[in-house]
Amino acid sequence: MLANNVIAVTSGKGGVGKTTVSVNLALSLARLGKNVALIDLDIYGFSVPKFFNITFKPKTFNGKIIPVESHGVKIMSMGFLLNGNDPVVWRGPMLGKMVQHFTEDVLWGELDYAILDMPPGTGDVALDMHYFIPQSKELIVTTPHPAATFVAERAGTMALKANHEILGVIENMAYFSPPGQNEKYFIFGKGGGDLLADKLCTEVISRLPLEPPREDGIVPMLYEEETLLYTYYNELAKRIDSLMNDA
Ligand SMILES: Nc1ncnc2c1ncn2[C@@H]1O[C@H](COP(=O)(O)OP(=O)(O)OP(=O)(O)O)[C@@H](O)[C@H]1O
């Protein structure tokens, strides 16, 4: 079971960096010494197993699933349930009740945080999440582009209507600074994150610059120690930790 420490990372549009944020935030919280779960609820577009290079299936115990542990994070993903025989317990029609199974039928143990990588938009998984995990808090990810913030506003409004607290907005790909320079280039426009935060009565808690992750790294798409975003994610994890403890 998941307790009071669930953070749903959501967005309106796909491709704005929701999974990248979920994965790197989970790892940064783990670096703070927290017990962290990362739950990939992106049923059609799951990518967390690929991010972590996990190619095997989780084991089961007494009909429950033991999450896969990687880099100090306990992981569960739709990707583990497909293209294979195990675990049998979640096959077929049960996939429709995925959110409930992911929360109730996985041996999570003691957790400080559970990060949910939500699918884009306001579909069934978002509705189920609101129903089964009413205590979850939300982080809204957007780029500064008006098209992204316009759609993200709907995801945020849905959260508010379901009485979920919004922890804040993360403006991803906020700007580009050439290596070694302070100059900022606002490739996707400027001010979208602030506008969205105003509309949702919250604030922008992080502006993450454009910095391509190393796709050829041991764990693709993770920001490693030498990158600028590694520092930004460490700061974000501290901010989230204090926001969650103040709440
Ligand atoms: N700050 C950033 N700078 C550069 N590239 C980034 C940044 N954040 C994410 N990306 C890249 O953008 C692409 C999309 O990111 P990601 O898969 O996390 O988006 P998403 O919102 O989860 O998409 P989807 O909803 O389709 O799953 C990836 O290739 C990722 O490496």
Short mmCIF file of C-alpha atoms in Angstrom, two decimals, residues 16 21 45 50 72 76 112-113 131 141 149 173 179-180 190 216 237:
data_model
loop_
_atom_site.label_atom_id
_atom_site.label_comp_id
_atom_site.label_asym_id
_atom_site.label_seq_id
_atom_site.Cartn_x
_atom_site.Cartn_y
_atom_site.Cartn_z
CA VAL A 16 7.55 17.68 -22.32
CA VAL A 21 11.59 14.49 -14.46
CA GLY A 45 3.98 4.99 -23.58
CA LYS A 50 14.31 1.46 -20.87
CA GLY A 72 18.34 2.68 -4.87
CA MET A 76 7.23 -0.87 -11.17
CA ASP A 112 9.43 7.86 2.06
CA TYR A 113 8.19 8.78 -1.42
CA TYR A 131 -9.87 7.70 -7.11
CA VAL A 141 5.51 19.54 -15.94
CA THR A 149 0.99 25.25 -20.91
CA MET A 173 13.48 22.97 -21.29
CA PRO A 179 28.38 25.35 -22.26
CA GLY A 180 30.48 27.72 -20.16
CA LYS A 190 9.33 32.56 -22.06
CA ASP A 216 24.61 6.19 -24.52
CA ALA A 237 14.59 16.98 -4.55
#
